[in-house]
XYZ file of C-alpha atoms in Angstrom:
433
model
C 65.516 104.457 114.618
C 63.426 101.985 115.355
C 60.418 104.183 116.437
C 61.034 106.286 113.665
C 60.885 102.949 110.702
C 57.232 102.243 113.360
C 55.935 106.163 112.703
C 57.495 105.949 109.295
C 55.454 102.567 108.478
C 52.026 103.573 109.915
C 51.722 106.551 107.600
C 52.793 105.060 104.719
C 50.465 102.066 105.457
C 47.693 104.059 106.300
C 47.858 106.203 103.344
C 47.392 102.671 101.128
C 44.853 101.388 103.152
C 42.509 104.620 103.159
C 42.845 104.856 99.416
C 42.072 100.949 98.681
C 39.115 101.050 101.895
C 37.493 104.721 101.062
C 36.600 103.841 96.958
C 35.437 100.712 98.574
C 33.625 102.775 101.510
C 31.968 104.504 99.053
C 30.781 101.240 96.474
C 29.033 99.384 99.550
C 27.313 102.105 99.979
C 26.437 102.544 96.356
C 26.105 98.672 95.613
C 23.333 99.204 98.885
C 21.883 102.048 97.057
C 20.968 100.308 93.923
C 20.191 96.834 95.638
C 17.349 99.241 97.236
C 16.415 100.691 94.272
C 15.779 97.264 92.635
C 13.800 96.132 95.088
C 11.792 99.195 94.769
C 11.416 98.843 91.432
C 10.120 95.282 91.926
C 7.295 97.166 94.516
C 6.801 100.069 91.970
C 6.099 96.434 89.512
C 3.377 94.629 91.737
C 1.361 98.038 92.564
C 1.352 99.321 89.083
C -0.204 95.279 88.224
C -2.911 96.522 91.750
C -4.038 100.631 90.311
C -4.230 99.544 86.484
C -6.762 96.568 87.244
C -8.352 98.297 89.625
C -10.313 101.920 90.710
C -11.356 101.054 94.019
C -8.939 103.177 95.979
C -9.371 101.533 99.392
C -8.212 98.205 98.085
C -5.202 99.871 96.792
C -5.034 102.179 99.956
C -4.599 98.727 101.740
C -2.182 97.178 99.456
C 0.276 100.211 99.523
C 0.445 99.862 103.266
C 1.227 96.710 103.181
C 4.467 97.696 101.427
C 5.049 100.986 103.421
C 4.893 98.716 106.789
C 6.783 95.369 105.890
C 10.219 97.345 104.583
C 10.652 100.552 106.780
C 13.609 101.869 103.207
C 11.459 102.604 101.093
C 7.994 105.424 100.690
C 5.417 103.952 98.384
C 2.473 106.361 97.592
C -0.440 107.042 94.664
C -1.632 110.155 93.131
C -4.200 109.611 91.968
C -4.634 112.110 89.315
C -7.995 113.408 91.283
C -6.065 115.019 93.870
C -6.150 112.284 95.981
C -3.538 110.816 97.207
C -2.796 107.051 98.534
C 0.411 106.250 100.940
C 2.592 108.476 103.359
C 3.219 110.973 100.452
C 0.441 112.342 99.269
C 1.976 115.758 97.480
C 2.631 116.439 94.158
C 6.035 118.304 92.255
C 6.540 119.548 89.041
C 8.933 116.618 88.632
C 5.420 114.478 89.277
C 3.255 116.255 86.958
C 5.812 115.919 84.034
C 5.766 112.429 84.707
C 2.438 112.091 84.243
C 1.699 114.469 81.716
C 5.017 112.837 79.991
C 3.942 108.754 80.441
C 7.359 108.478 80.676
C 8.987 107.680 84.335
C 11.889 108.948 86.180
C 14.150 108.846 89.105
C 15.615 112.125 90.690
C 18.076 112.135 93.586
C 15.910 113.738 96.001
C 17.035 114.279 99.819
C 18.204 111.809 102.086
C 17.924 109.250 98.887
C 16.045 108.870 95.494
C 12.553 108.926 94.494
C 10.997 106.881 91.479
C 8.331 107.843 89.651
C 6.186 105.570 86.759
C 2.782 106.607 85.472
C 0.115 103.838 85.557
C -1.378 103.718 82.249
C -5.152 102.123 82.006
C -6.827 101.513 78.919
C -9.917 104.126 79.436
C -7.511 107.492 79.665
C -4.417 106.651 77.634
C -5.786 109.991 75.576
C -5.794 111.803 78.452
C -2.336 111.610 80.473
C -4.079 114.338 83.073
C -6.022 111.390 84.103
C -3.358 109.097 84.922
C -2.225 107.609 88.037
C 1.456 107.803 89.490
C 3.074 105.913 91.451
C 5.823 107.011 93.807
C 8.901 105.431 95.718
C 10.635 107.208 97.950
C 13.654 105.102 98.460
C 16.491 105.858 101.511
C 19.863 106.001 101.538
C 21.041 103.133 103.391
C 22.805 104.131 107.329
C 25.197 102.980 109.770
C 22.251 101.408 110.646
C 21.917 98.420 107.516
C 23.958 96.128 106.053
C 26.544 99.669 104.993
C 27.122 99.988 108.520
C 27.994 96.265 109.035
C 30.172 96.457 105.714
C 32.721 99.162 107.265
C 32.435 97.878 110.392
C 34.507 95.067 108.590
C 35.885 97.211 106.697
C 37.847 99.303 109.474
C 39.045 96.207 111.419
C 40.254 94.569 108.036
C 42.017 97.866 108.603
C 43.315 97.553 111.604
C 44.483 94.056 111.990
C 45.665 94.487 108.253
C 47.692 97.633 110.127
C 48.475 96.335 113.449
C 50.559 93.162 111.415
C 52.406 95.221 108.712
C 53.514 97.295 112.509
C 54.340 94.027 114.081
C 56.960 92.967 111.020
C 58.012 96.590 110.234
C 59.519 95.941 113.614
C 60.147 92.793 113.709
C 62.709 93.968 110.287
C 64.322 97.032 112.411
C 64.407 95.286 115.684
C 66.826 92.686 112.573
C 68.371 96.127 111.894
C 68.756 97.554 115.093
C 69.553 95.245 117.962
C 73.354 94.663 116.405
C 73.619 98.378 115.847
C 72.876 98.898 119.844
C 75.444 96.000 120.747
C 78.066 97.491 118.670
C 77.255 100.993 119.520
C 77.717 99.751 123.530
C 80.152 97.781 122.720
C 82.002 101.370 121.519
C 81.545 103.032 124.056
C 82.490 100.377 126.805
C 85.963 99.949 124.785
C 88.940 100.798 127.201
C 86.841 102.036 130.429
C 88.494 99.264 132.012
C 91.973 99.044 130.852
C 91.840 97.492 128.194
C 90.027 96.937 124.464
C 87.992 93.360 123.500
C 87.353 92.712 119.910
C 83.979 92.882 118.784
C 81.676 90.252 119.689
C 79.640 87.510 116.712
C 77.543 90.664 115.016
C 74.061 88.972 113.639
C 72.299 91.042 111.133
C 72.180 91.903 107.988
C 75.394 91.928 105.835
C 75.506 95.757 105.816
C 75.738 96.425 110.102
C 78.565 92.625 109.965
C 80.427 94.216 107.912
C 80.842 97.618 110.439
C 81.621 94.734 113.402
C 84.055 93.422 111.065
C 85.105 96.871 110.155
C 85.432 97.808 113.940
C 86.987 94.662 115.148
C 89.460 95.062 112.909
C 89.839 99.291 114.188
C 90.624 97.541 117.610
C 93.321 95.374 116.074
C 94.439 98.218 115.019
C 94.309 100.332 118.270
C 95.597 97.313 120.027
C 98.726 97.202 117.832
C 99.831 101.327 118.304
C 99.636 100.430 122.276
C 101.434 97.832 122.631
C 104.020 99.905 120.488
C 103.210 102.491 122.353
C 104.421 100.543 125.467
C 107.594 99.617 124.038
C 108.453 102.807 123.166
C 107.995 103.732 126.254
C 109.966 101.661 128.383
C 112.701 101.366 125.925
C 113.183 105.218 126.339
C 112.607 105.397 130.467
C 115.681 102.995 129.218
C 117.916 104.748 126.938
C 117.381 108.058 129.308
C 118.325 106.391 132.792
C 121.736 105.240 131.577
C 123.167 108.128 130.443
C 121.398 110.166 133.009
C 123.857 108.420 135.034
C 126.339 108.514 133.475
C 126.445 112.520 133.426
C 125.531 111.500 137.266
C 129.027 109.678 137.717
C 130.946 111.983 135.559
C 129.947 115.266 137.999
C 130.710 114.104 140.863
C 134.247 113.997 140.204
C 134.118 117.682 139.213
C 135.788 119.884 141.033
C 134.267 123.366 141.869
C 131.591 122.672 143.680
C 129.442 125.810 142.770
C 129.113 123.858 139.127
C 128.958 120.851 140.597
C 125.836 121.911 142.754
C 124.429 123.645 138.936
C 124.532 120.418 137.047
C 123.601 118.381 140.051
C 120.689 119.980 139.919
C 120.303 120.253 136.124
C 120.201 116.447 136.585
C 117.719 115.926 139.368
C 115.810 118.498 136.928
C 116.262 116.222 134.171
C 115.684 113.182 136.014
C 112.621 114.494 137.130
C 111.105 115.512 133.731
C 112.061 111.568 132.257
C 110.359 110.293 135.266
C 106.886 112.573 134.692
C 107.040 111.775 130.315
C 107.053 108.112 131.337
C 104.275 108.324 133.276
C 102.278 110.153 131.759
C 102.583 108.324 128.339
C 101.505 105.286 130.432
C 98.871 107.452 131.823
C 96.241 104.844 129.161
C 97.358 101.241 130.766
C 97.740 102.790 134.825
C 94.175 104.818 134.060
C 91.849 103.438 131.681
C 91.255 105.013 128.240
C 88.245 106.739 130.222
C 88.610 107.570 134.135
C 86.053 108.971 136.064
C 87.612 110.095 139.142
C 85.233 111.586 142.323
C 86.697 115.197 141.809
C 85.389 116.814 144.916
C 86.945 114.354 147.578
C 89.935 115.131 145.432
C 90.287 118.125 144.971
C 89.785 118.045 149.002
C 92.127 116.394 150.158
C 95.128 118.116 147.847
C 92.909 121.307 149.462
C 93.688 120.043 153.099
C 97.350 118.488 152.151
C 98.029 122.527 151.511
C 96.843 123.757 155.085
C 99.533 123.009 156.973
C 101.773 124.444 154.701
C 100.077 127.863 155.276
C 99.822 127.552 158.410
C 103.453 127.475 158.681
C 103.597 131.152 157.045
C 101.310 132.216 159.101
C 98.986 132.541 156.110
C 95.322 133.328 156.683
C 94.016 129.705 155.072
C 89.665 129.995 154.754
C 88.254 126.842 153.094
C 84.618 125.749 152.192
C 84.405 122.390 150.462
C 81.539 120.792 149.069
C 81.477 116.564 150.942
C 80.323 114.771 148.139
C 80.102 115.509 143.852
C 79.647 113.904 140.957
C 82.251 112.005 138.786
C 84.304 113.692 136.163
C 85.840 112.614 133.286
C 89.864 112.995 134.697
C 92.100 111.322 136.181
C 92.847 111.684 140.240
C 96.466 112.616 139.438
C 94.882 115.646 137.463
C 92.830 116.879 139.086
C 95.683 116.923 142.111
C 98.275 118.370 139.539
C 94.843 121.169 139.196
C 94.859 121.900 142.988
C 98.985 122.103 143.643
C 99.251 123.979 140.629
C 97.049 126.905 141.625
C 97.802 126.863 145.466
C 102.208 127.419 144.638
C 100.710 130.255 142.322
C 99.154 131.616 145.082
C 101.924 130.417 147.705
C 104.358 131.723 145.238
C 103.692 134.852 143.852
C 102.066 137.088 147.271
C 103.470 137.337 150.509
C 103.280 135.340 153.638
C 100.979 137.046 154.675
C 98.133 136.989 152.260
C 95.383 135.282 153.299
C 93.684 132.103 150.837
C 90.134 131.532 150.555
C 89.132 128.502 148.244
C 85.359 127.254 147.623
C 84.328 124.070 146.157
C 80.960 123.633 145.370
C 79.470 121.131 143.806
C 75.886 120.041 142.029
C 74.932 117.286 140.283
C 75.894 117.455 136.650
C 79.107 119.894 137.712
C 82.172 121.107 140.326
C 82.706 124.349 140.952
C 86.368 125.599 142.743
C 86.621 129.176 142.858
C 90.735 130.102 144.792
C 91.313 133.115 145.963
C 93.866 135.455 148.361
C 94.999 138.858 149.387
C 98.012 139.236 146.876
C 99.098 142.073 143.961
C 96.936 140.073 141.565
C 97.248 139.486 137.893
C 98.715 141.558 135.592
C 96.057 143.331 133.980
C 95.370 142.712 130.037
C 97.137 139.425 130.864
C 95.928 135.909 129.458
C 96.935 133.807 132.314
C 95.460 130.866 130.946
C 97.224 130.809 127.701
C 100.036 128.450 127.614
C 103.805 130.625 128.216
C 101.890 133.926 129.304
C 102.693 134.958 132.519
C 103.327 137.988 134.557
C 105.732 137.478 137.343
C 107.993 135.697 135.919
C 107.185 132.456 135.964
C 107.069 129.856 133.015
C 103.892 130.302 132.732
C 102.822 126.994 132.899
C 100.809 126.620 135.573
C 97.266 127.944 135.028
C 97.586 126.799 131.011
C 97.928 122.810 133.053
C 94.882 123.927 135.534
C 93.068 125.240 132.014
C 93.589 121.866 130.232
C 92.540 119.915 132.841
C 89.432 122.337 133.338
C 89.235 121.759 129.389
C 89.261 118.047 128.794
C 86.708 117.580 131.691
C 83.878 119.838 129.956
C 84.684 123.114 131.650
C 86.992 126.628 131.781
C 89.419 128.507 133.537
C 88.388 132.137 134.167
C 90.118 134.879 136.402
C 89.425 137.182 137.454
C 90.199 140.038 140.539
C 88.544 138.687 143.997
C 86.987 141.316 146.856
C 90.052 140.640 148.686
C 92.253 142.787 146.605
C 93.714 140.146 144.766
C 93.638 137.644 142.195
C 90.370 135.232 141.665
C 90.905 131.798 139.779
C 87.651 129.598 139.222
C 87.587 126.613 137.720
C 84.301 125.307 135.955
C 84.113 121.271 135.403
C 81.457 119.161 134.150
C 79.899 115.437 133.507
C 79.221 116.156 130.197
């Protein structure tokens, strides 16, 4: 935002300066040319006086040469009617003939400057225009080597100074907006990363930014209130559910039928485990923070090795190729462990004991790839095994859906297919972004 303000301000200020300084530069050059023409007019008057009083071309030539030596920006030439010219430019054109015949002075634009033609009237030839000498003064346009160059340089320095000063002011103004907004952004990004939610510190800056800080502070207060109520509800839920479950367990123990008592006890154990899982899941934000970061390679590798003992007990071939390090992922260690357990439990539960298992764990700077393959019967054709409740082997169908949810929370995905080992292939991709 700050850079955009500077670029926009620089473009706008540059256009304003160009609109002001370009006409000023043209005016400076025009004034310089008019000043030279004014000086040339004085020289014409002086030369006209000399020519009108003397017929001696030598004295006229000396005076003209003196003028031409003093000022290099004007060239004075006296064109006599007999075709003789005194000065650097002796040729005559139709303009000179027009000035001589009409007896009127004229000013013309020529290449590189202006030309002044003044016929000189002398008493002896007042009735003979063809005998009238003509004074020609060629005035060069002022260039960069003249006062125009210095003036243009000063204008350029003035423009740069104005542009730099304006950008400094715009930068300070933009900073007063950007810095408070950046502080608010940093604060909002850090919310919950440490497991706690802190209120917004005092915000300085424009009224709109302060109002935004107040709104974020009120939102943080509401989040804190909701979290507190959630924790109270979880604690109350745990207490309310554990009491009737305990009472049921006591009553189950009084059942005389052994088979019925065992079935009811198993159902109560399952219910107790479900309650514990609900409470544990509800308290996850308090335990892990709102934005957990986990070394996925270390967690997954440890869990894969945990299942290796069961594979040895079953006599199952257990091939592993595990990366040694990887990036931090936005997932909790509990979710990653549960994902690995789900994938391997499916293999061990739905394949023969002698079916081989191959596990590959790869990692790069921004992703982790886990591939689980087996030599079992494979997945049913045409079935989306990652869908919730979808199963082709008599299970609940929640296993791969849990893995898919964990992968999606970490910015990845789960894909299924056939392995070259003859069974199923499940690939999990987890990304840092």
